[in-house]
Amino acid sequence: DLERNAKKCEKEEKVEKNKLKKAIQKNNVEGARIHAENAIRQKNQALNYLRMSSRVDAVASRVQTAVTTKKVTQSMAGVVKAMDATMKSMNLEKISALMDKFEHQFEDLDVQSSYMETTMSQTTTTSVPQNEVDTLMLKVADEAGIELNMQLPQGQEGSIGVSTQVSQEQDELTQRLARLRQM
């Protein structure tokens, strides 16, 4: 349900971006700003839904891990009791089989713990820069081939060029990695 809401917000974001583009084409800077804010709000809402979905999944994973850990603990208690009985009879084959079972259960517990740690480490939050509205307006205007006459801080234009350069470098690295994998 949360993921569905995130997709709905993403669609609304696209609609707002189209309205933003039309407002820029009509040279309606105030209207464009409103649509840019709405698009960013929808984008943030989509991210919030995805974040919540991730948290719900993490909690579900924790619950599942707790249930599994309880089962493993109960199994291990049974194995320990069986080990006590086997040790009294000193049957080496039974002792070896029980030790193997005990080690296997510990390995299962390690795998589950590792999975849980990975899941929880992937649950992070992100923040959005304040100048995002202006950046989005410039991006849409640039894509539409329209000159946008508004005053922005000087650093803003430089950061767009840097991000483009970083994107190109990442593309080149991705291509190099793909070629290396083909060898």
PDB file of C-alpha atoms in Angstrom:
ATOM      1  CA  ASP A   1       0.000   0.000   0.000  1.00  0.00           C
ATOM      2  CA  LEU A   2       2.832   2.416   0.852  1.00  0.00           C
ATOM      3  CA  GLU A   3       4.634   1.596  -2.382  1.00  0.00           C
ATOM      4  CA  ARG A   4       1.431   2.210  -4.331  1.00  0.00           C
ATOM      5  CA  ASN A   5       1.103   5.624  -2.686  1.00  0.00           C
ATOM      6  CA  ALA A   6       4.740   6.350  -3.582  1.00  0.00           C
ATOM      7  CA  LYS A   7       4.018   5.572  -7.245  1.00  0.00           C
ATOM      8  CA  LYS A   8       0.957   7.801  -7.141  1.00  0.00           C
ATOM      9  CA  CYS A   9       3.090  10.652  -5.788  1.00  0.00           C
ATOM     10  CA  GLU A  10       5.667  10.054  -8.519  1.00  0.00           C
ATOM     11  CA  LYS A  11       2.919  10.376 -11.148  1.00  0.00           C
ATOM     12  CA  GLU A  12       1.722  13.605  -9.517  1.00  0.00           C
ATOM     13  CA  GLU A  13       5.311  14.866  -9.570  1.00  0.00           C
ATOM     14  CA  LYS A  14       5.473  14.284 -13.342  1.00  0.00           C
ATOM     15  CA  VAL A  15       2.168  16.129 -13.802  1.00  0.00           C
ATOM     16  CA  GLU A  16       3.503  19.074 -11.792  1.00  0.00           C
ATOM     17  CA  LYS A  17       6.722  19.080 -13.832  1.00  0.00           C
ATOM     18  CA  ASN A  18       4.655  19.293 -17.029  1.00  0.00           C
ATOM     19  CA  LYS A  19       2.687  22.197 -15.552  1.00  0.00           C
ATOM     20  CA  LEU A  20       6.004  23.781 -14.565  1.00  0.00           C
ATOM     21  CA  LYS A  21       7.257  23.458 -18.127  1.00  0.00           C
ATOM     22  CA  LYS A  22       4.105  25.066 -19.509  1.00  0.00           C
ATOM     23  CA  ALA A  23       4.318  27.916 -16.999  1.00  0.00           C
ATOM     24  CA  ILE A  24       7.938  28.543 -17.959  1.00  0.00           C
ATOM     25  CA  GLN A  25       6.999  28.559 -21.637  1.00  0.00           C
ATOM     26  CA  LYS A  26       4.345  31.198 -20.859  1.00  0.00           C
ATOM     27  CA  ASN A  27       6.991  33.161 -18.913  1.00  0.00           C
ATOM     28  CA  ASN A  28       4.925  32.796 -15.707  1.00  0.00           C
ATOM     29  CA  VAL A  29       7.741  32.652 -13.118  1.00  0.00           C
ATOM     30  CA  GLU A  30       5.461  32.715 -10.050  1.00  0.00           C
ATOM     31  CA  GLY A  31       3.251  29.947 -11.422  1.00  0.00           C
ATOM     32  CA  ALA A  32       6.361  27.989 -12.365  1.00  0.00           C
ATOM     33  CA  ARG A  33       7.696  28.365  -8.825  1.00  0.00           C
ATOM     34  CA  ILE A  34       4.425  27.046  -7.381  1.00  0.00           C
ATOM     35  CA  HIS A  35       4.459  24.035  -9.701  1.00  0.00           C
ATOM     36  CA  ALA A  36       8.127  23.396  -8.892  1.00  0.00           C
ATOM     37  CA  GLU A  37       7.318  23.447  -5.176  1.00  0.00           C
ATOM     38  CA  ASN A  38       4.408  21.058  -5.757  1.00  0.00           C
ATOM     39  CA  ALA A  39       6.621  18.713  -7.777  1.00  0.00           C
ATOM     40  CA  ILE A  40       9.244  18.689  -5.054  1.00  0.00           C
ATOM     41  CA  ARG A  41       6.601  18.172  -2.385  1.00  0.00           C
ATOM     42  CA  GLN A  42       5.267  15.163  -4.314  1.00  0.00           C
ATOM     43  CA  LYS A  43       8.793  13.812  -4.758  1.00  0.00           C
ATOM     44  CA  ASN A  44       9.468  14.156  -1.029  1.00  0.00           C
ATOM     45  CA  GLN A  45       6.151  12.492  -0.218  1.00  0.00           C
ATOM     46  CA  ALA A  46       7.033   9.576  -2.509  1.00  0.00           C
ATOM     47  CA  LEU A  47      10.395   9.245  -0.765  1.00  0.00           C
ATOM     48  CA  ASN A  48       8.666   9.341   2.613  1.00  0.00           C
ATOM     49  CA  TYR A  49       6.313   6.553   1.560  1.00  0.00           C
ATOM     50  CA  LEU A  50       9.226   4.461   0.320  1.00  0.00           C
ATOM     51  CA  ARG A  51      11.124   5.165   3.546  1.00  0.00           C
ATOM     52  CA  MET A  52       8.108   4.082   5.611  1.00  0.00           C
ATOM     53  CA  SER A  53       7.736   0.955   3.493  1.00  0.00           C
ATOM     54  CA  SER A  54      11.377   0.153   4.098  1.00  0.00           C
ATOM     55  CA  ARG A  55      10.932   0.625   7.840  1.00  0.00           C
ATOM     56  CA  VAL A  56       7.876  -1.632   7.876  1.00  0.00           C
ATOM     57  CA  ASP A  57       9.861  -4.271   5.988  1.00  0.00           C
ATOM     58  CA  ALA A  58      12.718  -3.897   8.469  1.00  0.00           C
ATOM     59  CA  VAL A  59      10.376  -4.346  11.423  1.00  0.00           C
ATOM     60  CA  ALA A  60       8.796  -7.380   9.762  1.00  0.00           C
ATOM     61  CA  SER A  61      12.275  -8.772   9.212  1.00  0.00           C
ATOM     62  CA  ARG A  62      13.142  -8.187  12.862  1.00  0.00           C
ATOM     63  CA  VAL A  63      10.009  -9.989  13.979  1.00  0.00           C
ATOM     64  CA  GLN A  64      10.770 -12.882  11.634  1.00  0.00           C
ATOM     65  CA  THR A  65      14.338 -13.031  12.938  1.00  0.00           C
ATOM     66  CA  ALA A  66      13.087 -13.063  16.517  1.00  0.00           C
ATOM     67  CA  VAL A  67      10.696 -15.913  15.757  1.00  0.00           C
ATOM     68  CA  THR A  68      13.422 -17.876  13.986  1.00  0.00           C
ATOM     69  CA  THR A  69      15.912 -17.192  16.771  1.00  0.00           C
ATOM     70  CA  LYS A  70      13.400 -18.511  19.295  1.00  0.00           C
ATOM     71  CA  LYS A  71      12.970 -21.686  17.225  1.00  0.00           C
ATOM     72  CA  VAL A  72      16.742 -22.122  16.929  1.00  0.00           C
ATOM     73  CA  THR A  73      17.154 -21.557  20.672  1.00  0.00           C
ATOM     74  CA  GLN A  74      14.531 -24.202  21.395  1.00  0.00           C
ATOM     75  CA  SER A  75      16.248 -26.587  18.971  1.00  0.00           C
ATOM     76  CA  MET A  76      19.594 -25.899  20.569  1.00  0.00           C
ATOM     77  CA  ALA A  77      18.111 -26.637  24.008  1.00  0.00           C
ATOM     78  CA  GLY A  78      16.935 -29.990  22.675  1.00  0.00           C
ATOM     79  CA  VAL A  79      20.353 -30.661  21.169  1.00  0.00           C
ATOM     80  CA  VAL A  80      22.049 -29.867  24.481  1.00  0.00           C
ATOM     81  CA  LYS A  81      19.747 -32.304  26.289  1.00  0.00           C
ATOM     82  CA  ALA A  82      20.468 -34.932  23.658  1.00  0.00           C
ATOM     83  CA  MET A  83      24.194 -34.216  24.008  1.00  0.00           C
ATOM     84  CA  ASP A  84      23.975 -34.791  27.750  1.00  0.00           C
ATOM     85  CA  ALA A  85      22.265 -38.147  27.200  1.00  0.00           C
ATOM     86  CA  THR A  86      24.743 -39.113  24.474  1.00  0.00           C
ATOM     87  CA  MET A  87      27.744 -38.066  26.533  1.00  0.00           C
ATOM     88  CA  LYS A  88      26.561 -40.365  29.318  1.00  0.00           C
ATOM     89  CA  SER A  89      26.498 -43.310  26.928  1.00  0.00           C
ATOM     90  CA  MET A  90      29.786 -42.123  25.255  1.00  0.00           C
ATOM     91  CA  ASN A  91      28.621 -43.212  21.774  1.00  0.00           C
ATOM     92  CA  LEU A  92      31.094 -41.347  19.503  1.00  0.00           C
ATOM     93  CA  GLU A  93      28.885 -41.557  16.399  1.00  0.00           C
ATOM     94  CA  LYS A  94      25.943 -39.968  18.206  1.00  0.00           C
ATOM     95  CA  ILE A  95      28.205 -37.313  19.732  1.00  0.00           C
ATOM     96  CA  SER A  96      29.612 -36.438  16.291  1.00  0.00           C
ATOM     97  CA  ALA A  97      26.144 -36.263  14.713  1.00  0.00           C
ATOM     98  CA  LEU A  98      24.851 -34.024  17.503  1.00  0.00           C
ATOM     99  CA  MET A  99      27.857 -31.707  17.251  1.00  0.00           C
ATOM    100  CA  ASP A 100      27.291 -31.412  13.490  1.00  0.00           C
ATOM    101  CA  LYS A 101      23.641 -30.546  14.078  1.00  0.00           C
ATOM    102  CA  PHE A 102      24.614 -28.001  16.731  1.00  0.00           C
ATOM    103  CA  GLU A 103      27.142 -26.319  14.396  1.00  0.00           C
ATOM    104  CA  HIS A 104      24.587 -26.274  11.560  1.00  0.00           C
ATOM    105  CA  GLN A 105      22.060 -24.481  13.769  1.00  0.00           C
ATOM    106  CA  PHE A 106      24.681 -21.924  14.768  1.00  0.00           C
ATOM    107  CA  GLU A 107      25.488 -21.311  11.086  1.00  0.00           C
ATOM    108  CA  ASP A 108      21.788 -20.745  10.390  1.00  0.00           C
ATOM    109  CA  LEU A 109      21.653 -18.245  13.224  1.00  0.00           C
ATOM    110  CA  ASP A 110      24.727 -16.420  11.839  1.00  0.00           C
ATOM    111  CA  VAL A 111      23.150 -16.179   8.376  1.00  0.00           C
ATOM    112  CA  GLN A 112      19.929 -14.787   9.812  1.00  0.00           C
ATOM    113  CA  SER A 113      21.781 -12.276  11.981  1.00  0.00           C
ATOM    114  CA  SER A 114      23.850 -11.136   9.005  1.00  0.00           C
ATOM    115  CA  TYR A 115      20.706 -10.688   6.884  1.00  0.00           C
ATOM    116  CA  MET A 116      19.082  -8.659   9.636  1.00  0.00           C
ATOM    117  CA  GLU A 117      22.114  -6.394  10.024  1.00  0.00           C
ATOM    118  CA  THR A 118      22.218  -5.803   6.260  1.00  0.00           C
ATOM    119  CA  THR A 119      18.523  -4.965   6.162  1.00  0.00           C
ATOM    120  CA  MET A 120      18.787  -2.501   9.022  1.00  0.00           C
ATOM    121  CA  SER A 121      21.875  -0.790   7.607  1.00  0.00           C
ATOM    122  CA  GLN A 122      20.017  -0.129   4.362  1.00  0.00           C
ATOM    123  CA  THR A 123      17.312   1.816   6.206  1.00  0.00           C
ATOM    124  CA  THR A 124      18.624   5.369   5.948  1.00  0.00           C
ATOM    125  CA  THR A 125      17.197   8.819   5.576  1.00  0.00           C
ATOM    126  CA  THR A 126      18.097  11.459   3.045  1.00  0.00           C
ATOM    127  CA  SER A 127      17.767  15.220   3.079  1.00  0.00           C
ATOM    128  CA  VAL A 128      16.843  17.538   0.240  1.00  0.00           C
ATOM    129  CA  PRO A 129      18.874  20.677  -0.544  1.00  0.00           C
ATOM    130  CA  GLN A 130      17.038  23.979  -0.135  1.00  0.00           C
ATOM    131  CA  ASN A 131      17.840  25.237  -3.631  1.00  0.00           C
ATOM    132  CA  GLU A 132      16.057  22.274  -5.205  1.00  0.00           C
ATOM    133  CA  VAL A 133      13.133  24.368  -6.467  1.00  0.00           C
ATOM    134  CA  ASP A 134      15.408  26.682  -8.448  1.00  0.00           C
ATOM    135  CA  THR A 135      17.455  23.753  -9.725  1.00  0.00           C
ATOM    136  CA  LEU A 136      14.322  21.958 -10.935  1.00  0.00           C
ATOM    137  CA  MET A 137      13.060  25.109 -12.623  1.00  0.00           C
ATOM    138  CA  LEU A 138      16.386  25.555 -14.435  1.00  0.00           C
ATOM    139  CA  LYS A 139      16.482  21.877 -15.421  1.00  0.00           C
ATOM    140  CA  VAL A 140      12.966  21.912 -16.879  1.00  0.00           C
ATOM    141  CA  ALA A 141      13.644  25.196 -18.664  1.00  0.00           C
ATOM    142  CA  ASP A 142      16.892  23.799 -20.053  1.00  0.00           C
ATOM    143  CA  GLU A 143      15.169  20.606 -21.247  1.00  0.00           C
ATOM    144  CA  ALA A 144      12.491  22.698 -22.938  1.00  0.00           C
ATOM    145  CA  GLY A 145      15.151  24.935 -24.501  1.00  0.00           C
ATOM    146  CA  ILE A 146      13.776  28.022 -22.782  1.00  0.00           C
ATOM    147  CA  GLU A 147      15.840  30.806 -21.229  1.00  0.00           C
ATOM    148  CA  LEU A 148      14.602  31.381 -17.698  1.00  0.00           C
ATOM    149  CA  ASN A 149      15.076  34.959 -16.472  1.00  0.00           C
ATOM    150  CA  MET A 150      15.349  34.705 -12.733  1.00  0.00           C
ATOM    151  CA  GLN A 151      18.048  35.604 -10.306  1.00  0.00           C
ATOM    152  CA  LEU A 152      19.751  32.643  -8.703  1.00  0.00           C
ATOM    153  CA  PRO A 153      22.832  32.461  -6.517  1.00  0.00           C
ATOM    154  CA  GLN A 154      26.043  32.194  -8.558  1.00  0.00           C
ATOM    155  CA  GLY A 155      27.046  28.906  -6.926  1.00  0.00           C
ATOM    156  CA  GLN A 156      23.890  27.259  -8.241  1.00  0.00           C
ATOM    157  CA  GLU A 157      24.917  27.365 -11.884  1.00  0.00           C
ATOM    158  CA  GLY A 158      28.371  26.007 -11.076  1.00  0.00           C
ATOM    159  CA  SER A 159      26.946  23.040  -9.200  1.00  0.00           C
ATOM    160  CA  ILE A 160      24.890  22.021 -12.238  1.00  0.00           C
ATOM    161  CA  GLY A 161      28.039  21.823 -14.361  1.00  0.00           C
ATOM    162  CA  VAL A 162      29.844  19.844 -11.665  1.00  0.00           C
ATOM    163  CA  SER A 163      27.001  17.348 -11.337  1.00  0.00           C
ATOM    164  CA  THR A 164      26.990  16.885 -15.124  1.00  0.00           C
ATOM    165  CA  GLN A 165      30.728  16.265 -15.055  1.00  0.00           C
ATOM    166  CA  VAL A 166      30.328  13.770 -12.202  1.00  0.00           C
ATOM    167  CA  SER A 167      27.557  12.018 -14.153  1.00  0.00           C
ATOM    168  CA  GLN A 168      29.820  11.721 -17.191  1.00  0.00           C
ATOM    169  CA  GLU A 169      32.636  10.330 -15.061  1.00  0.00           C
ATOM    170  CA  GLN A 170      30.253   7.780 -13.514  1.00  0.00           C
ATOM    171  CA  ASP A 171      29.040   6.769 -16.987  1.00  0.00           C
ATOM    172  CA  GLU A 172      32.629   6.273 -18.127  1.00  0.00           C
ATOM    173  CA  LEU A 173      33.434   4.183 -15.052  1.00  0.00           C
ATOM    174  CA  THR A 174      30.310   2.090 -15.584  1.00  0.00           C
ATOM    175  CA  GLN A 175      31.308   1.440 -19.197  1.00  0.00           C
ATOM    176  CA  ARG A 176      34.845   0.482 -18.164  1.00  0.00           C
ATOM    177  CA  LEU A 177      33.474  -1.924 -15.550  1.00  0.00           C
ATOM    178  CA  ALA A 178      31.168  -3.501 -18.137  1.00  0.00           C
ATOM    179  CA  ARG A 179      34.108  -4.013 -20.517  1.00  0.00           C
ATOM    180  CA  LEU A 180      36.182  -5.583 -17.739  1.00  0.00           C
ATOM    181  CA  ARG A 181      33.370  -7.984 -16.871  1.00  0.00           C
ATOM    182  CA  GLN A 182      33.147  -9.097 -20.504  1.00  0.00           C
ATOM    183  CA  MET A 183      36.803 -10.153 -20.547  1.00  0.00           C
TER     184      MET A 183
END
